[in-house]
Amino acid sequence: MENASVSDDGVLSSLRYLFADLIGEDDDAPPFLPEGLPTTVAPTASDAIHMLIDYQSTGYAQLYVDRLGRFVGRHGVDDALLGEIARLMAMRMSYQDPIRIAQLKLAEITDAAGHVHYQSGRDVRKFRLDELISALPAVIAEYVLDTLEWMGWLHKPVSISFSATNRLGVRRLKLEAWLRRWRRYSVRYTKERVWVERWLHMIDRSLVKQPQAASAIVQTATMIEGYGDPYRQGIADWHAIIDGLAKPTFDGALALPDLAADIAEARATAMPDPRQAALKRKIGEIRARVPAGVNAAV
């Protein structure tokens, strides 16, 4: 049985952020960098804090700081590894939903003086219907998703325009960007928080069980990016590798002395295949190389 997916500090920081959200308290002042943060990592973390404030709120940026602080001064975490945790965690905490894409488009067409410059080209992105609905508050989305599943429309592709060719297009982008305050109540938001915590938990377990593999675990965050089918493929592949190789190694159920190399080998076979045939076959081959009856040291 896997340990709890978040540490005590992670639970407390998540609860503080959620409580601040629910009662509407969110300090306007940017949070401080974690105490003891190396100077080489400070610029990355500082940029991430300001980005996450724009993405969601100061409370959300504080959650980032609390999460990062769990690895500051940690044995086995040098400046380079901490810098990658800081960089990739910011990337994953700013996942691309329609709200974020609208935010980025507005930033792209707005100059330093606040003037909007229309663009001539069209910008149309393709999502799955369940992906769009998952961006809605859970109290609404769950019923809609159940209905769509019953109708067989969950995976129906939908094209959304993010064009800024005229005033109407810009107004639509501003409305979509404004919906960021709803993001924290969405189905997708909840799932992303759970995923980030599990990623951090796996880093933590690697530092304890197999420190030389910690960097490879950190880098698995790069498997998940974008939106639509590539995003969902990345999520599925990530779970396959973690559940098939990393977790059983940390649990002592699988003896993989070089987990980092095994993760790299598995990642090299991942393809845009919903069935994950090549990846699952490779994970099976790696597991089969372990002699029968040999368990990893706990």
PDB file of C-alpha atoms in Angstrom:
ATOM      1  CA  MET A   1       0.000   0.000   0.000  1.00  0.00           C
ATOM      2  CA  GLU A   2       1.386   3.370  -1.013  1.00  0.00           C
ATOM      3  CA  ASN A   3       1.858   5.968   1.701  1.00  0.00           C
ATOM      4  CA  ALA A   4      -0.352   9.056   1.760  1.00  0.00           C
ATOM      5  CA  SER A   5       0.148  11.009  -1.460  1.00  0.00           C
ATOM      6  CA  VAL A   6       1.048  14.192   0.358  1.00  0.00           C
ATOM      7  CA  SER A   7       3.242  14.944   3.335  1.00  0.00           C
ATOM      8  CA  ASP A   8       1.842  16.604   6.466  1.00  0.00           C
ATOM      9  CA  ASP A   9       3.291  19.925   5.328  1.00  0.00           C
ATOM     10  CA  GLY A  10       1.705  19.455   1.908  1.00  0.00           C
ATOM     11  CA  VAL A  11      -1.712  18.788   3.443  1.00  0.00           C
ATOM     12  CA  LEU A  12      -1.497  21.853   5.666  1.00  0.00           C
ATOM     13  CA  SER A  13      -0.405  24.164   2.853  1.00  0.00           C
ATOM     14  CA  SER A  14      -3.165  22.844   0.596  1.00  0.00           C
ATOM     15  CA  LEU A  15      -5.779  23.328   3.328  1.00  0.00           C
ATOM     16  CA  ARG A  16      -4.569  26.867   4.036  1.00  0.00           C
ATOM     17  CA  TYR A  17      -4.870  27.745   0.374  1.00  0.00           C
ATOM     18  CA  LEU A  18      -8.304  26.151   0.036  1.00  0.00           C
ATOM     19  CA  PHE A  19      -9.562  27.911   3.174  1.00  0.00           C
ATOM     20  CA  ALA A  20      -8.318  31.273   1.895  1.00  0.00           C
ATOM     21  CA  ASP A  21     -10.146  30.620  -1.361  1.00  0.00           C
ATOM     22  CA  LEU A  22     -13.424  29.708   0.290  1.00  0.00           C
ATOM     23  CA  ILE A  23     -13.586  32.752   2.558  1.00  0.00           C
ATOM     24  CA  GLY A  24     -12.233  35.109  -0.079  1.00  0.00           C
ATOM     25  CA  GLU A  25      -9.052  36.075   1.732  1.00  0.00           C
ATOM     26  CA  ASP A  26      -6.076  36.369  -0.556  1.00  0.00           C
ATOM     27  CA  ASP A  27      -3.335  38.797   0.414  1.00  0.00           C
ATOM     28  CA  ASP A  28      -2.289  41.067  -2.436  1.00  0.00           C
ATOM     29  CA  ALA A  29       1.357  40.990  -1.367  1.00  0.00           C
ATOM     30  CA  PRO A  30       3.459  38.385  -3.235  1.00  0.00           C
ATOM     31  CA  PRO A  31       4.688  35.598  -0.946  1.00  0.00           C
ATOM     32  CA  PHE A  32       8.305  35.529   0.145  1.00  0.00           C
ATOM     33  CA  LEU A  33      10.744  33.041  -1.301  1.00  0.00           C
ATOM     34  CA  PRO A  34      11.295  29.946   0.872  1.00  0.00           C
ATOM     35  CA  GLU A  35      13.812  30.515   3.640  1.00  0.00           C
ATOM     36  CA  GLY A  36      17.225  29.179   2.732  1.00  0.00           C
ATOM     37  CA  LEU A  37      16.529  29.059  -1.000  1.00  0.00           C
ATOM     38  CA  PRO A  38      19.859  29.058  -2.913  1.00  0.00           C
ATOM     39  CA  THR A  39      20.577  32.273  -4.805  1.00  0.00           C
ATOM     40  CA  THR A  40      20.935  30.303  -8.032  1.00  0.00           C
ATOM     41  CA  VAL A  41      17.311  29.106  -7.747  1.00  0.00           C
ATOM     42  CA  ALA A  42      15.824  32.420  -6.568  1.00  0.00           C
ATOM     43  CA  PRO A  43      15.269  33.948 -10.063  1.00  0.00           C
ATOM     44  CA  THR A  44      13.371  30.856 -11.241  1.00  0.00           C
ATOM     45  CA  ALA A  45      11.201  30.768  -8.131  1.00  0.00           C
ATOM     46  CA  SER A  46      10.600  34.522  -8.212  1.00  0.00           C
ATOM     47  CA  ASP A  47       9.441  34.410 -11.828  1.00  0.00           C
ATOM     48  CA  ALA A  48       7.201  31.456 -10.981  1.00  0.00           C
ATOM     49  CA  ILE A  49       5.581  33.318  -8.092  1.00  0.00           C
ATOM     50  CA  HIS A  50       4.664  36.304 -10.252  1.00  0.00           C
ATOM     51  CA  MET A  51       3.460  34.056 -13.052  1.00  0.00           C
ATOM     52  CA  LEU A  52       1.228  32.030 -10.718  1.00  0.00           C
ATOM     53  CA  ILE A  53      -0.262  35.191  -9.226  1.00  0.00           C
ATOM     54  CA  ASP A  54      -1.273  36.186 -12.736  1.00  0.00           C
ATOM     55  CA  TYR A  55      -2.408  32.644 -13.472  1.00  0.00           C
ATOM     56  CA  GLN A  56      -4.600  32.307 -10.389  1.00  0.00           C
ATOM     57  CA  SER A  57      -3.921  34.284  -7.202  1.00  0.00           C
ATOM     58  CA  THR A  58      -1.391  35.146  -4.498  1.00  0.00           C
ATOM     59  CA  GLY A  59      -2.724  32.242  -2.447  1.00  0.00           C
ATOM     60  CA  TYR A  60      -1.912  29.896  -5.298  1.00  0.00           C
ATOM     61  CA  ALA A  61       1.600  31.327  -5.488  1.00  0.00           C
ATOM     62  CA  GLN A  62       1.937  30.751  -1.746  1.00  0.00           C
ATOM     63  CA  LEU A  63       1.024  27.107  -2.286  1.00  0.00           C
ATOM     64  CA  TYR A  64       3.906  26.929  -4.778  1.00  0.00           C
ATOM     65  CA  VAL A  65       6.263  28.434  -2.199  1.00  0.00           C
ATOM     66  CA  ASP A  66       5.133  25.972   0.469  1.00  0.00           C
ATOM     67  CA  ARG A  67       5.618  23.039  -1.876  1.00  0.00           C
ATOM     68  CA  LEU A  68       9.063  24.201  -2.955  1.00  0.00           C
ATOM     69  CA  GLY A  69      10.072  24.800   0.653  1.00  0.00           C
ATOM     70  CA  ARG A  70       9.701  21.095   1.382  1.00  0.00           C
ATOM     71  CA  PHE A  71      12.866  20.449  -0.672  1.00  0.00           C
ATOM     72  CA  VAL A  72      15.027  23.392   0.418  1.00  0.00           C
ATOM     73  CA  GLY A  73      18.019  22.114   2.376  1.00  0.00           C
ATOM     74  CA  ARG A  74      16.928  18.526   1.810  1.00  0.00           C
ATOM     75  CA  HIS A  75      19.686  15.919   1.759  1.00  0.00           C
ATOM     76  CA  GLY A  76      20.321  14.817  -1.816  1.00  0.00           C
ATOM     77  CA  VAL A  77      18.790  17.941  -3.357  1.00  0.00           C
ATOM     78  CA  ASP A  78      21.520  20.137  -4.843  1.00  0.00           C
ATOM     79  CA  ASP A  79      20.942  23.524  -6.465  1.00  0.00           C
ATOM     80  CA  ALA A  80      20.480  22.055  -9.937  1.00  0.00           C
ATOM     81  CA  LEU A  81      17.838  19.551  -8.836  1.00  0.00           C
ATOM     82  CA  LEU A  82      16.020  22.147  -6.740  1.00  0.00           C
ATOM     83  CA  GLY A  83      16.049  24.515  -9.711  1.00  0.00           C
ATOM     84  CA  GLU A  84      14.406  21.871 -11.887  1.00  0.00           C
ATOM     85  CA  ILE A  85      11.769  21.181  -9.240  1.00  0.00           C
ATOM     86  CA  ALA A  86      11.070  24.925  -9.064  1.00  0.00           C
ATOM     87  CA  ARG A  87      10.854  25.269 -12.838  1.00  0.00           C
ATOM     88  CA  LEU A  88       8.793  22.200 -13.607  1.00  0.00           C
ATOM     89  CA  MET A  89       6.411  22.647 -10.695  1.00  0.00           C
ATOM     90  CA  ALA A  90       5.579  26.144 -11.939  1.00  0.00           C
ATOM     91  CA  MET A  91       4.972  24.727 -15.401  1.00  0.00           C
ATOM     92  CA  ARG A  92       2.635  22.034 -14.093  1.00  0.00           C
ATOM     93  CA  MET A  93       0.789  24.389 -11.737  1.00  0.00           C
ATOM     94  CA  SER A  94       0.026  26.636 -14.727  1.00  0.00           C
ATOM     95  CA  TYR A  95      -1.591  23.900 -16.807  1.00  0.00           C
ATOM     96  CA  GLN A  96      -3.149  24.975 -20.101  1.00  0.00           C
ATOM     97  CA  ASP A  97      -6.927  25.151 -19.953  1.00  0.00           C
ATOM     98  CA  PRO A  98      -9.047  27.498 -22.122  1.00  0.00           C
ATOM     99  CA  ILE A  99      -8.777  30.145 -19.398  1.00  0.00           C
ATOM    100  CA  ARG A 100      -4.970  30.087 -19.494  1.00  0.00           C
ATOM    101  CA  ILE A 101      -4.862  30.186 -23.273  1.00  0.00           C
ATOM    102  CA  ALA A 102      -7.089  33.283 -23.208  1.00  0.00           C
ATOM    103  CA  GLN A 103      -4.772  34.872 -20.631  1.00  0.00           C
ATOM    104  CA  LEU A 104      -1.712  34.211 -22.777  1.00  0.00           C
ATOM    105  CA  LYS A 105      -3.416  35.513 -25.908  1.00  0.00           C
ATOM    106  CA  LEU A 106      -4.366  38.754 -24.150  1.00  0.00           C
ATOM    107  CA  ALA A 107      -0.782  39.186 -22.948  1.00  0.00           C
ATOM    108  CA  GLU A 108       0.413  38.607 -26.494  1.00  0.00           C
ATOM    109  CA  ILE A 109      -1.773  41.363 -28.020  1.00  0.00           C
ATOM    110  CA  THR A 110      -1.418  43.935 -25.211  1.00  0.00           C
ATOM    111  CA  ASP A 111       1.601  46.251 -25.103  1.00  0.00           C
ATOM    112  CA  ALA A 112       3.303  47.752 -22.045  1.00  0.00           C
ATOM    113  CA  ALA A 113       0.999  50.766 -22.138  1.00  0.00           C
ATOM    114  CA  GLY A 114      -2.083  48.566 -21.997  1.00  0.00           C
ATOM    115  CA  HIS A 115      -3.071  49.095 -25.634  1.00  0.00           C
ATOM    116  CA  VAL A 116      -4.563  46.152 -27.514  1.00  0.00           C
ATOM    117  CA  HIS A 117      -3.331  45.373 -31.019  1.00  0.00           C
ATOM    118  CA  TYR A 118      -5.630  43.246 -33.149  1.00  0.00           C
ATOM    119  CA  GLN A 119      -4.174  40.311 -35.063  1.00  0.00           C
ATOM    120  CA  SER A 120      -5.026  39.342 -38.618  1.00  0.00           C
ATOM    121  CA  GLY A 121      -4.673  35.573 -38.307  1.00  0.00           C
ATOM    122  CA  ARG A 122      -7.173  33.174 -36.762  1.00  0.00           C
ATOM    123  CA  ASP A 123      -6.276  31.121 -33.704  1.00  0.00           C
ATOM    124  CA  VAL A 124      -8.428  28.015 -33.314  1.00  0.00           C
ATOM    125  CA  ARG A 125      -7.613  25.279 -30.806  1.00  0.00           C
ATOM    126  CA  LYS A 126      -9.101  21.789 -30.573  1.00  0.00           C
ATOM    127  CA  PHE A 127     -10.231  20.324 -27.266  1.00  0.00           C
ATOM    128  CA  ARG A 128     -12.222  17.320 -26.197  1.00  0.00           C
ATOM    129  CA  LEU A 129     -15.696  18.065 -24.892  1.00  0.00           C
ATOM    130  CA  ASP A 130     -14.978  16.498 -21.502  1.00  0.00           C
ATOM    131  CA  GLU A 131     -11.870  18.679 -21.233  1.00  0.00           C
ATOM    132  CA  LEU A 132     -13.932  21.833 -21.679  1.00  0.00           C
ATOM    133  CA  ILE A 133     -16.619  20.731 -19.244  1.00  0.00           C
ATOM    134  CA  SER A 134     -13.977  19.807 -16.661  1.00  0.00           C
ATOM    135  CA  ALA A 135     -12.996  23.474 -16.519  1.00  0.00           C
ATOM    136  CA  LEU A 136     -16.436  24.292 -15.079  1.00  0.00           C
ATOM    137  CA  PRO A 137     -17.244  24.240 -11.336  1.00  0.00           C
ATOM    138  CA  ALA A 138     -17.545  20.639 -10.166  1.00  0.00           C
ATOM    139  CA  VAL A 139     -21.114  21.127  -8.919  1.00  0.00           C
ATOM    140  CA  ILE A 140     -22.153  21.679 -12.549  1.00  0.00           C
ATOM    141  CA  ALA A 141     -19.535  19.707 -14.435  1.00  0.00           C
ATOM    142  CA  GLU A 142     -20.128  16.359 -12.739  1.00  0.00           C
ATOM    143  CA  TYR A 143     -23.759  16.197 -13.875  1.00  0.00           C
ATOM    144  CA  VAL A 144     -22.893  17.349 -17.386  1.00  0.00           C
ATOM    145  CA  LEU A 145     -20.051  14.836 -17.678  1.00  0.00           C
ATOM    146  CA  ASP A 146     -22.356  12.008 -16.574  1.00  0.00           C
ATOM    147  CA  THR A 147     -24.869  13.041 -19.228  1.00  0.00           C
ATOM    148  CA  LEU A 148     -22.213  13.279 -21.936  1.00  0.00           C
ATOM    149  CA  GLU A 149     -20.884   9.850 -21.014  1.00  0.00           C
ATOM    150  CA  TRP A 150     -24.408   8.407 -21.276  1.00  0.00           C
ATOM    151  CA  MET A 151     -24.721  10.007 -24.720  1.00  0.00           C
ATOM    152  CA  GLY A 152     -21.287   8.794 -25.800  1.00  0.00           C
ATOM    153  CA  TRP A 153     -20.053  12.348 -26.420  1.00  0.00           C
ATOM    154  CA  LEU A 154     -17.300  12.628 -23.800  1.00  0.00           C
ATOM    155  CA  HIS A 155     -14.495  12.484 -26.361  1.00  0.00           C
ATOM    156  CA  LYS A 156     -16.227  14.587 -29.007  1.00  0.00           C
ATOM    157  CA  PRO A 157     -13.746  17.140 -30.469  1.00  0.00           C
ATOM    158  CA  VAL A 158     -14.638  20.814 -30.126  1.00  0.00           C
ATOM    159  CA  SER A 159     -12.906  23.773 -31.819  1.00  0.00           C
ATOM    160  CA  ILE A 160     -12.597  26.993 -29.801  1.00  0.00           C
ATOM    161  CA  SER A 161     -11.525  30.310 -31.293  1.00  0.00           C
ATOM    162  CA  PHE A 162      -8.966  32.449 -29.469  1.00  0.00           C
ATOM    163  CA  SER A 163      -8.664  34.918 -32.326  1.00  0.00           C
ATOM    164  CA  ALA A 164      -8.167  38.614 -31.594  1.00  0.00           C
ATOM    165  CA  THR A 165      -9.080  40.054 -34.975  1.00  0.00           C
ATOM    166  CA  ASN A 166     -11.655  42.553 -33.702  1.00  0.00           C
ATOM    167  CA  ARG A 167     -13.198  44.108 -30.611  1.00  0.00           C
ATOM    168  CA  LEU A 168     -15.676  41.264 -30.135  1.00  0.00           C
ATOM    169  CA  GLY A 169     -12.893  38.698 -30.171  1.00  0.00           C
ATOM    170  CA  VAL A 170     -10.930  40.630 -27.546  1.00  0.00           C
ATOM    171  CA  ARG A 171     -13.996  40.934 -25.333  1.00  0.00           C
ATOM    172  CA  ARG A 172     -14.521  37.204 -25.533  1.00  0.00           C
ATOM    173  CA  LEU A 173     -10.902  36.617 -24.517  1.00  0.00           C
ATOM    174  CA  LYS A 174     -11.277  38.950 -21.546  1.00  0.00           C
ATOM    175  CA  LEU A 175     -14.396  37.106 -20.423  1.00  0.00           C
ATOM    176  CA  GLU A 176     -12.642  33.751 -20.689  1.00  0.00           C
ATOM    177  CA  ALA A 177      -9.601  35.061 -18.791  1.00  0.00           C
ATOM    178  CA  TRP A 178     -11.859  36.500 -16.068  1.00  0.00           C
ATOM    179  CA  LEU A 179     -13.174  32.996 -15.416  1.00  0.00           C
ATOM    180  CA  ARG A 180      -9.905  32.142 -13.658  1.00  0.00           C
ATOM    181  CA  ARG A 181     -11.722  32.754 -10.347  1.00  0.00           C
ATOM    182  CA  TRP A 182     -13.902  29.747 -11.179  1.00  0.00           C
ATOM    183  CA  ARG A 183     -10.927  27.527 -11.948  1.00  0.00           C
ATOM    184  CA  ARG A 184     -10.296  26.590  -8.331  1.00  0.00           C
ATOM    185  CA  TYR A 185     -13.742  24.958  -8.089  1.00  0.00           C
ATOM    186  CA  SER A 186     -13.390  22.937 -11.292  1.00  0.00           C
ATOM    187  CA  VAL A 187     -13.012  19.194 -11.791  1.00  0.00           C
ATOM    188  CA  ARG A 188      -9.761  19.716 -13.698  1.00  0.00           C
ATOM    189  CA  TYR A 189      -8.272  21.898 -10.972  1.00  0.00           C
ATOM    190  CA  THR A 190      -8.841  19.203  -8.343  1.00  0.00           C
ATOM    191  CA  LYS A 191      -7.230  16.536 -10.520  1.00  0.00           C
ATOM    192  CA  GLU A 192      -4.208  18.732 -11.250  1.00  0.00           C
ATOM    193  CA  ARG A 193      -3.615  19.402  -7.554  1.00  0.00           C
ATOM    194  CA  VAL A 194      -3.684  15.665  -6.839  1.00  0.00           C
ATOM    195  CA  TRP A 195      -1.263  14.971  -9.707  1.00  0.00           C
ATOM    196  CA  VAL A 196       1.265  17.612  -8.593  1.00  0.00           C
ATOM    197  CA  GLU A 197       1.188  16.297  -5.046  1.00  0.00           C
ATOM    198  CA  ARG A 198       1.762  12.751  -6.252  1.00  0.00           C
ATOM    199  CA  TRP A 199       4.689  13.882  -8.406  1.00  0.00           C
ATOM    200  CA  LEU A 200       6.238  15.624  -5.384  1.00  0.00           C
ATOM    201  CA  HIS A 201       5.550  12.568  -3.254  1.00  0.00           C
ATOM    202  CA  MET A 202       7.388  10.360  -5.737  1.00  0.00           C
ATOM    203  CA  ILE A 203      10.361  12.730  -5.680  1.00  0.00           C
ATOM    204  CA  ASP A 204      10.330  12.528  -1.903  1.00  0.00           C
ATOM    205  CA  ARG A 205      10.226   8.717  -1.945  1.00  0.00           C
ATOM    206  CA  SER A 206      13.039   8.572  -4.471  1.00  0.00           C
ATOM    207  CA  LEU A 207      15.249  10.732  -2.261  1.00  0.00           C
ATOM    208  CA  VAL A 208      14.712   8.200   0.527  1.00  0.00           C
ATOM    209  CA  LYS A 209      14.717   4.917  -1.413  1.00  0.00           C
ATOM    210  CA  GLN A 210      16.872   5.582  -4.493  1.00  0.00           C
ATOM    211  CA  PRO A 211      18.409   9.073  -4.497  1.00  0.00           C
ATOM    212  CA  GLN A 212      20.223   8.589  -7.806  1.00  0.00           C
ATOM    213  CA  ALA A 213      16.829   8.326  -9.535  1.00  0.00           C
ATOM    214  CA  ALA A 214      15.418  11.552  -8.094  1.00  0.00           C
ATOM    215  CA  SER A 215      16.370  13.643 -11.119  1.00  0.00           C
ATOM    216  CA  ALA A 216      14.652  11.190 -13.470  1.00  0.00           C
ATOM    217  CA  ILE A 217      11.494  11.362 -11.350  1.00  0.00           C
ATOM    218  CA  VAL A 218      11.599  15.165 -11.418  1.00  0.00           C
ATOM    219  CA  GLN A 219      11.966  15.163 -15.201  1.00  0.00           C
ATOM    220  CA  THR A 220       8.888  12.978 -15.685  1.00  0.00           C
ATOM    221  CA  ALA A 221       6.885  16.195 -15.317  1.00  0.00           C
ATOM    222  CA  THR A 222       7.938  17.044 -18.879  1.00  0.00           C
ATOM    223  CA  MET A 223       5.833  14.132 -20.115  1.00  0.00           C
ATOM    224  CA  ILE A 224       2.698  16.170 -19.441  1.00  0.00           C
ATOM    225  CA  GLU A 225       2.100  19.369 -21.367  1.00  0.00           C
ATOM    226  CA  GLY A 226      -0.345  21.206 -23.561  1.00  0.00           C
ATOM    227  CA  TYR A 227      -3.994  20.247 -23.835  1.00  0.00           C
ATOM    228  CA  GLY A 228      -6.292  17.885 -25.698  1.00  0.00           C
ATOM    229  CA  ASP A 229      -5.131  14.416 -26.744  1.00  0.00           C
ATOM    230  CA  PRO A 230      -1.362  15.046 -26.231  1.00  0.00           C
ATOM    231  CA  TYR A 231      -2.044  16.097 -22.636  1.00  0.00           C
ATOM    232  CA  ARG A 232      -4.174  13.057 -21.895  1.00  0.00           C
ATOM    233  CA  GLN A 233      -1.614  10.754 -23.510  1.00  0.00           C
ATOM    234  CA  GLY A 234       1.115  12.251 -21.345  1.00  0.00           C
ATOM    235  CA  ILE A 235      -0.919  11.775 -18.169  1.00  0.00           C
ATOM    236  CA  ALA A 236      -1.659   8.147 -19.035  1.00  0.00           C
ATOM    237  CA  ASP A 237       1.993   7.410 -19.893  1.00  0.00           C
ATOM    238  CA  TRP A 238       3.190   9.071 -16.685  1.00  0.00           C
ATOM    239  CA  HIS A 239       0.931   6.929 -14.529  1.00  0.00           C
ATOM    240  CA  ALA A 240       1.969   3.797 -16.423  1.00  0.00           C
ATOM    241  CA  ILE A 241       5.665   4.424 -15.699  1.00  0.00           C
ATOM    242  CA  ILE A 242       5.154   5.479 -12.089  1.00  0.00           C
ATOM    243  CA  ASP A 243       2.776   2.629 -11.258  1.00  0.00           C
ATOM    244  CA  GLY A 244       4.733   0.033 -13.239  1.00  0.00           C
ATOM    245  CA  LEU A 245       8.309   0.930 -12.272  1.00  0.00           C
ATOM    246  CA  ALA A 246       8.800   3.683  -9.688  1.00  0.00           C
ATOM    247  CA  LYS A 247       6.156   2.906  -7.089  1.00  0.00           C
ATOM    248  CA  PRO A 248       6.847  -0.845  -6.855  1.00  0.00           C
ATOM    249  CA  THR A 249      10.573  -0.080  -6.584  1.00  0.00           C
ATOM    250  CA  PHE A 250       9.968   2.346  -3.705  1.00  0.00           C
ATOM    251  CA  ASP A 251       7.545  -0.117  -2.093  1.00  0.00           C
ATOM    252  CA  GLY A 252      10.226  -2.821  -2.129  1.00  0.00           C
ATOM    253  CA  ALA A 253       8.231  -5.038  -4.466  1.00  0.00           C
ATOM    254  CA  LEU A 254      10.538  -4.653  -7.491  1.00  0.00           C
ATOM    255  CA  ALA A 255      14.354  -4.732  -7.539  1.00  0.00           C
ATOM    256  CA  LEU A 256      15.458  -2.135 -10.077  1.00  0.00           C
ATOM    257  CA  PRO A 257      18.960  -0.991  -9.060  1.00  0.00           C
ATOM    258  CA  ASP A 258      19.074   1.672 -11.789  1.00  0.00           C
ATOM    259  CA  LEU A 259      15.559   3.082 -11.814  1.00  0.00           C
ATOM    260  CA  ALA A 260      16.673   6.238 -13.626  1.00  0.00           C
ATOM    261  CA  ALA A 261      17.926   4.238 -16.627  1.00  0.00           C
ATOM    262  CA  ASP A 262      14.771   2.122 -16.627  1.00  0.00           C
ATOM    263  CA  ILE A 263      12.546   5.208 -16.629  1.00  0.00           C
ATOM    264  CA  ALA A 264      14.536   6.669 -19.528  1.00  0.00           C
ATOM    265  CA  GLU A 265      14.235   3.386 -21.423  1.00  0.00           C
ATOM    266  CA  ALA A 266      10.481   3.276 -20.899  1.00  0.00           C
ATOM    267  CA  ARG A 267      10.001   6.931 -21.835  1.00  0.00           C
ATOM    268  CA  ALA A 268      11.879   6.360 -25.106  1.00  0.00           C
ATOM    269  CA  THR A 269       9.202   3.904 -26.220  1.00  0.00           C
ATOM    270  CA  ALA A 270       6.180   6.088 -25.381  1.00  0.00           C
ATOM    271  CA  MET A 271       4.182   6.913 -28.489  1.00  0.00           C
ATOM    272  CA  PRO A 272       0.917   8.754 -29.268  1.00  0.00           C
ATOM    273  CA  ASP A 273      -1.021   5.537 -28.792  1.00  0.00           C
ATOM    274  CA  PRO A 274      -4.107   5.487 -26.531  1.00  0.00           C
ATOM    275  CA  ARG A 275      -3.577   1.735 -26.056  1.00  0.00           C
ATOM    276  CA  GLN A 276       0.031   2.357 -24.873  1.00  0.00           C
ATOM    277  CA  ALA A 277       1.026  -0.943 -26.518  1.00  0.00           C
ATOM    278  CA  ALA A 278       4.757  -0.199 -26.927  1.00  0.00           C
ATOM    279  CA  LEU A 279       5.091   1.435 -23.515  1.00  0.00           C
ATOM    280  CA  LYS A 280       3.300  -1.350 -21.659  1.00  0.00           C
ATOM    281  CA  ARG A 281       5.373  -3.950 -23.508  1.00  0.00           C
ATOM    282  CA  LYS A 282       8.601  -2.181 -22.532  1.00  0.00           C
ATOM    283  CA  ILE A 283       7.546  -1.854 -18.889  1.00  0.00           C
ATOM    284  CA  GLY A 284       6.794  -5.572 -18.913  1.00  0.00           C
ATOM    285  CA  GLU A 285      10.230  -6.318 -20.371  1.00  0.00           C
ATOM    286  CA  ILE A 286      11.966  -4.225 -17.721  1.00  0.00           C
ATOM    287  CA  ARG A 287      10.048  -5.924 -14.925  1.00  0.00           C
ATOM    288  CA  ALA A 288      10.786  -9.347 -16.425  1.00  0.00           C
ATOM    289  CA  ARG A 289      14.536  -8.708 -16.174  1.00  0.00           C
ATOM    290  CA  VAL A 290      14.280  -8.896 -12.385  1.00  0.00           C
ATOM    291  CA  PRO A 291      14.993 -12.475 -11.223  1.00  0.00           C
ATOM    292  CA  ALA A 292      11.992 -14.218  -9.714  1.00  0.00           C
ATOM    293  CA  GLY A 293      11.756 -13.923  -5.953  1.00  0.00           C
ATOM    294  CA  VAL A 294      14.138 -10.934  -5.767  1.00  0.00           C
ATOM    295  CA  ASN A 295      12.715  -7.910  -3.990  1.00  0.00           C
ATOM    296  CA  ALA A 296      14.177  -4.482  -3.558  1.00  0.00           C
ATOM    297  CA  ALA A 297      15.511  -3.527  -0.161  1.00  0.00           C
ATOM    298  CA  VAL A 298      12.966  -1.641   1.911  1.00  0.00           C
TER     299      VAL A 298
END
